Tab-separated table of C-alpha atoms in Angstrom:
chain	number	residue	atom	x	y	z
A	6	UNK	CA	-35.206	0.867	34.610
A	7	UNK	CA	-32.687	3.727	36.026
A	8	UNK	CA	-28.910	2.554	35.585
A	9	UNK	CA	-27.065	1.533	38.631
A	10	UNK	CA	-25.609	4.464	40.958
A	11	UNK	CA	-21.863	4.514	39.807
A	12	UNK	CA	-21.195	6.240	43.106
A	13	UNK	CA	-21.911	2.570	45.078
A	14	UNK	CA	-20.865	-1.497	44.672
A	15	UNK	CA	-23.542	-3.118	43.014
A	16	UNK	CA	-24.586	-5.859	44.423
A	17	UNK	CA	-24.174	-9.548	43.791
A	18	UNK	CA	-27.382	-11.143	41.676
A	19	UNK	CA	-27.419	-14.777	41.039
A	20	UNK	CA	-26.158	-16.538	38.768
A	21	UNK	CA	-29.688	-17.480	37.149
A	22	UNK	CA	-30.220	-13.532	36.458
A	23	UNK	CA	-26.733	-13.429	34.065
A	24	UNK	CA	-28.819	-14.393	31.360
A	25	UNK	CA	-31.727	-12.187	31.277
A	26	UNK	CA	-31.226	-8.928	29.718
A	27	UNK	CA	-30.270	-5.675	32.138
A	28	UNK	CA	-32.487	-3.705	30.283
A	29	UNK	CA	-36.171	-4.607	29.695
A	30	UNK	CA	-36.188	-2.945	26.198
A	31	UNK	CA	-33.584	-4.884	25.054
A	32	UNK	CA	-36.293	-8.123	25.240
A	33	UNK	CA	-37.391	-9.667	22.430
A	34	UNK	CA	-41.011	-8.288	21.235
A	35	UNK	CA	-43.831	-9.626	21.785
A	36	UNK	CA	-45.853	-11.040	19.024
A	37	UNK	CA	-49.277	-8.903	18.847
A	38	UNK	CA	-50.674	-11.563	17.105
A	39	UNK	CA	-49.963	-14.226	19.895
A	40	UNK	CA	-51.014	-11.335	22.613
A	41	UNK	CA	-55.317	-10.799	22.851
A	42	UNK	CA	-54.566	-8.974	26.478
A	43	UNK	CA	-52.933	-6.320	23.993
A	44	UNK	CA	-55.645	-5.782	21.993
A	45	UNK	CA	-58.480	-4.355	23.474
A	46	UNK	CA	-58.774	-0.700	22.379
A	47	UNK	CA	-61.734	1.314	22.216
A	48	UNK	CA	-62.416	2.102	18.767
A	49	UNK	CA	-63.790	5.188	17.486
A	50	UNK	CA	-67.361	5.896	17.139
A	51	UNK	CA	-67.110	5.690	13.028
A	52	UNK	CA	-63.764	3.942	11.411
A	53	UNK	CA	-63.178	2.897	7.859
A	54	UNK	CA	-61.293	-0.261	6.692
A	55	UNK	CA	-59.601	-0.676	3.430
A	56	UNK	CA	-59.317	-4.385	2.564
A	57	UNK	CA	-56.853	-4.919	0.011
A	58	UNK	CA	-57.670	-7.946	-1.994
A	59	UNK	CA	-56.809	-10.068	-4.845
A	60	UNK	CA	-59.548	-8.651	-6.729
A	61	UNK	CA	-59.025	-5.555	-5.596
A	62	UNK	CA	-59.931	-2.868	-3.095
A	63	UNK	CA	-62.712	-3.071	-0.601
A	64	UNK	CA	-63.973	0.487	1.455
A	65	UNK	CA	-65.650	-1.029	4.838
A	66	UNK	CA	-67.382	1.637	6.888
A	67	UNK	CA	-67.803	0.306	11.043
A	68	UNK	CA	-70.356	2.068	13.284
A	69	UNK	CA	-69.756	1.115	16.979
A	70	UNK	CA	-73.376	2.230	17.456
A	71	UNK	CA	-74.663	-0.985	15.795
A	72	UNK	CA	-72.461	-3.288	17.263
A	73	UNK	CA	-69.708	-1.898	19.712
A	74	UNK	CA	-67.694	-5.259	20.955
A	75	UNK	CA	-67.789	-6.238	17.280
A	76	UNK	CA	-66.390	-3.338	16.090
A	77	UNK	CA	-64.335	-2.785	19.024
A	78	UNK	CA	-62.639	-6.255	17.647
A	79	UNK	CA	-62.563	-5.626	14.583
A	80	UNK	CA	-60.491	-2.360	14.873
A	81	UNK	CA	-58.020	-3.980	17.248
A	82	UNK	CA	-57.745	-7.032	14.500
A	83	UNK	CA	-56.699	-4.887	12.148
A	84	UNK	CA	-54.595	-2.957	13.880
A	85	UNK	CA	-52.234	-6.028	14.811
A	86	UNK	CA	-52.251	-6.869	11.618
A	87	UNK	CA	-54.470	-10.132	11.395
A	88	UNK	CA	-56.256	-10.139	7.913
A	89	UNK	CA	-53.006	-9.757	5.927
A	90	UNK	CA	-52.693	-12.544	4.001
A	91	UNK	CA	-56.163	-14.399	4.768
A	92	UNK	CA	-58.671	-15.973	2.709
A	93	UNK	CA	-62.134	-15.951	1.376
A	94	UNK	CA	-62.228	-19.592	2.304
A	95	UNK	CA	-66.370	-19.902	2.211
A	96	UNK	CA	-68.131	-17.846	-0.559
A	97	UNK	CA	-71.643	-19.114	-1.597
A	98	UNK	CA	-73.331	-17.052	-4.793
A	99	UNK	CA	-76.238	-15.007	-3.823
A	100	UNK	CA	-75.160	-15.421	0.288
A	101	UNK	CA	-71.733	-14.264	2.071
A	102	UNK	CA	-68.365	-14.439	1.400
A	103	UNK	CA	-66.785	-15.166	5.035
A	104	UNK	CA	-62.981	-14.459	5.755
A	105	UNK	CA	-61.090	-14.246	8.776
A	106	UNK	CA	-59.217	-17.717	10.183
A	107	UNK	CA	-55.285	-16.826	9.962
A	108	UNK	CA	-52.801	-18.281	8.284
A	109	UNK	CA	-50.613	-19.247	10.713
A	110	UNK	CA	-52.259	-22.002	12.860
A	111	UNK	CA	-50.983	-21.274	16.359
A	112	UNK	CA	-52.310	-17.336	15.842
A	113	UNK	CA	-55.872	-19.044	15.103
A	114	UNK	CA	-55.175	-21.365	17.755
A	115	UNK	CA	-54.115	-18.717	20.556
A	116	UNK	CA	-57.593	-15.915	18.966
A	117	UNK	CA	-60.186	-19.263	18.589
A	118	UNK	CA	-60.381	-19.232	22.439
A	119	UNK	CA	-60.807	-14.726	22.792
A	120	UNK	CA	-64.824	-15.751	22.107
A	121	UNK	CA	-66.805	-12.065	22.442
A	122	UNK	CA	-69.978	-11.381	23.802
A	123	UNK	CA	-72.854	-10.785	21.328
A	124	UNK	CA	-73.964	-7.431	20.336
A	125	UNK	CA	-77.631	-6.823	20.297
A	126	UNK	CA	-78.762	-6.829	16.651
A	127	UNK	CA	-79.531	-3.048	15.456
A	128	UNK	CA	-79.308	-3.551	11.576
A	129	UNK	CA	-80.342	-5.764	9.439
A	130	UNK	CA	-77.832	-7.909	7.395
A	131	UNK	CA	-78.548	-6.513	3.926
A	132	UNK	CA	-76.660	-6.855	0.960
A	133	UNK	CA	-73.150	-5.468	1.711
A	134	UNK	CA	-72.961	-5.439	5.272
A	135	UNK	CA	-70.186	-6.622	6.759
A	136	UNK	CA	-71.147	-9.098	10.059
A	137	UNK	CA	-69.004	-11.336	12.838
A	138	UNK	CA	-69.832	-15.291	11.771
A	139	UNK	CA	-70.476	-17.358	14.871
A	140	UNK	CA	-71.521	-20.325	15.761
A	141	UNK	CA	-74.862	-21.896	17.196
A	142	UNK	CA	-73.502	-21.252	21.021
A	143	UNK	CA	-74.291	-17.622	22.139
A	144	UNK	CA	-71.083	-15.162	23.026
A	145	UNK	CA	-68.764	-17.188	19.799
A	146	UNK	CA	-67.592	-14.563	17.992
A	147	UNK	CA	-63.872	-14.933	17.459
A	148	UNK	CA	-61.937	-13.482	14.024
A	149	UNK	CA	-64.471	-14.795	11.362
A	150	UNK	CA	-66.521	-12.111	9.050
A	151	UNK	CA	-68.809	-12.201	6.273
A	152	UNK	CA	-69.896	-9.897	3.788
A	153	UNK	CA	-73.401	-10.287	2.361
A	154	UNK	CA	-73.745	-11.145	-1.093
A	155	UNK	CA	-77.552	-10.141	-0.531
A	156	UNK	CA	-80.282	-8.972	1.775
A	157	UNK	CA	-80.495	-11.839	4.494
A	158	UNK	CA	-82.506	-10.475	6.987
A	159	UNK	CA	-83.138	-14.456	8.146
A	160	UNK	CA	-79.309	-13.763	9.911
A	161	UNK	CA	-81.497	-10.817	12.085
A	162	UNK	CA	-83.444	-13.471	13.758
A	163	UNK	CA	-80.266	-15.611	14.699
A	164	UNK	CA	-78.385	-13.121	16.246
A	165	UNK	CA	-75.839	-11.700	13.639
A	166	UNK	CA	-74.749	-8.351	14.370
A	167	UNK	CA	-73.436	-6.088	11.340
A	168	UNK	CA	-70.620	-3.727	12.658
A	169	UNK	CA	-70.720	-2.493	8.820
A	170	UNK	CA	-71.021	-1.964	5.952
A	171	UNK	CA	-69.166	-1.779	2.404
A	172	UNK	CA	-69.291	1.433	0.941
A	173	UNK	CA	-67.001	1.253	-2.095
A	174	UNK	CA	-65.798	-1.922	-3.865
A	175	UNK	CA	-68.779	-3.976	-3.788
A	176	UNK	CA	-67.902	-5.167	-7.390
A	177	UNK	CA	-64.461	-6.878	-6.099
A	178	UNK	CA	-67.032	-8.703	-3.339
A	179	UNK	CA	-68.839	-9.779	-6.170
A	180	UNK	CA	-66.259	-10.891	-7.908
A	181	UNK	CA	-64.677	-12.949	-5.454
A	182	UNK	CA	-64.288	-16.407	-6.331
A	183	UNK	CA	-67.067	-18.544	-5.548
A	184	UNK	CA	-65.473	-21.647	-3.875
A	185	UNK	CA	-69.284	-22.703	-2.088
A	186	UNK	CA	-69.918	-24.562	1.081
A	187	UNK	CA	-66.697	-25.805	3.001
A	188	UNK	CA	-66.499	-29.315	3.509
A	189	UNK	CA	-68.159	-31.958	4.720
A	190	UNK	CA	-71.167	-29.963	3.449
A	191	UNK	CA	-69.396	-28.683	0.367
A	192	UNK	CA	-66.769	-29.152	-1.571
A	193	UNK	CA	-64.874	-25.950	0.016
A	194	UNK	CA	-62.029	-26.019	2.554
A	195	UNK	CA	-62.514	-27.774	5.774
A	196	UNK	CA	-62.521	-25.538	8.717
A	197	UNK	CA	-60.418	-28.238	10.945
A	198	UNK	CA	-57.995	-28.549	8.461
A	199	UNK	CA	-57.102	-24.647	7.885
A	200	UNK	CA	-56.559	-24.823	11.996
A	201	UNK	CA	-54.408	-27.308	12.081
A	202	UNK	CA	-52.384	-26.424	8.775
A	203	UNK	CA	-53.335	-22.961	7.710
A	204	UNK	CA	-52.489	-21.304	4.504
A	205	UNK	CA	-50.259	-24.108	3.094
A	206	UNK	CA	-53.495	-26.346	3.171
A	207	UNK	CA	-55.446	-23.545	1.439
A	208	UNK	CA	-53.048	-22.855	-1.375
A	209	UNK	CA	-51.927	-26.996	-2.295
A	210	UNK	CA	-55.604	-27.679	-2.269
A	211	UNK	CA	-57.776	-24.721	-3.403
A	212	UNK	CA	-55.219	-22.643	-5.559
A	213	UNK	CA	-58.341	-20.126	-6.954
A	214	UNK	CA	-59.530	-18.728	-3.573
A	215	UNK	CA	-59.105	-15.296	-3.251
A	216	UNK	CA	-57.536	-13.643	-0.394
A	217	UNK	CA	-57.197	-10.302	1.748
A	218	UNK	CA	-53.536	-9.300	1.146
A	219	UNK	CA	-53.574	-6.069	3.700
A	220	UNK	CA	-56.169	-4.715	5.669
A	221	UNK	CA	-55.313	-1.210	7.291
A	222	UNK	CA	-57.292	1.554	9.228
A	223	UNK	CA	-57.450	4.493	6.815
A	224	UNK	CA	-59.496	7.404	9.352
């Protein structure tokens, strides 16, 4: 804000106002990752996603035409920053490999209740397309992705919207390790437990997942 005029007294302030800084860029930042409300940019109509992984590089190609709030979340998740450092935590062979709950449990805490509507399904989830998990409640979609290990058009009929698909890298998909069902159904991580714990959990108890180390907007 504009410095006090020299030329007059200032006047008095309480004492409750000494602490807070004179000027408002002097606060501390706020987290982007604790902040949905600042995340909410349109993104453009064609975007590409390079997911750096432990097996390598990933190319993801989003068209807002198939699914715009998915991709419109998507772009703004990257942009903050929230798939560095997050794992393949579910990857069944000849399904999905699903990433997408952060590491740090009070950013999955603060995102698990920014739910999105659903998109209207336009494309089919074939092998390599890259789709928003949910759950069995309409309008879930939160952080989670998959990529499909395999044409599974039987997603089509329950709603799951592709935003994309990958164009290079499907080899490091393929590659990912395989760590199955999560628990109780498999012997994968449990869902509740990477909330509550987050990466620490992960790494103590399933020390071959794979992970995304960066993810970044590259046109």
């Amino acid at each position: 804000k504009p410095a006090p005029d020299a030329t007059r007294p200032a006047e008095a302030k309480p004492a409750r106002d000494a602490a807070r800084p004179a000027d408002p860029a002097a606060a501390p930042a706020r987290d982007p990752l604790l902040d949905p409300a600042s995340a909410r940019k349109q993104a453009p109509d064609v975007y590409r996603v390079r997911l750096v992984t432990t097996k390598g590089p990933i190319l993801i190609e989003v068209r807002r035409a198939w699914a715009p709030l998915g991709a419109d979340r998507f772009y703004n998740l990257v942009d903050i920053g929230f798939y560095d450092d997050v794992a393949f935590f579910r990857v069944i062979d000849g399904f999905m490999a699903q990433f997408g709950l952060h590491g740090r449990p009070a950013v999955s805490a603060r995102w698990g209740r920014e739910a999105i509507r659903d998109d209207p399904v336009v494309e089919s989830n074939k092998r390599g397309m890259v789709t928003f998990a949910k759950t069995a409640r309409p309008h879930s979609r939160t952080t989670q992705l998959f990529i499909n290990l395999s044409d599974n058009p039987n997603l089509d009929q329950q709603g799951f919207a592709p935003i994309g698909r990958v164009v290079e890298g499907m080899d490091v998909v393929d590659a990912i390790f395989k760590i199955g069902e999560g628990a109780p159904r498999g012997h994968g991580p449990a869902q509740q437990q990477m909330r509550r714990v987050g990466n620490v959990y992960l790494r103590n108890r399933f020390p071959k997942l794979d992970y995304v180390t960066r993810a970044e907007i590259v046109d």
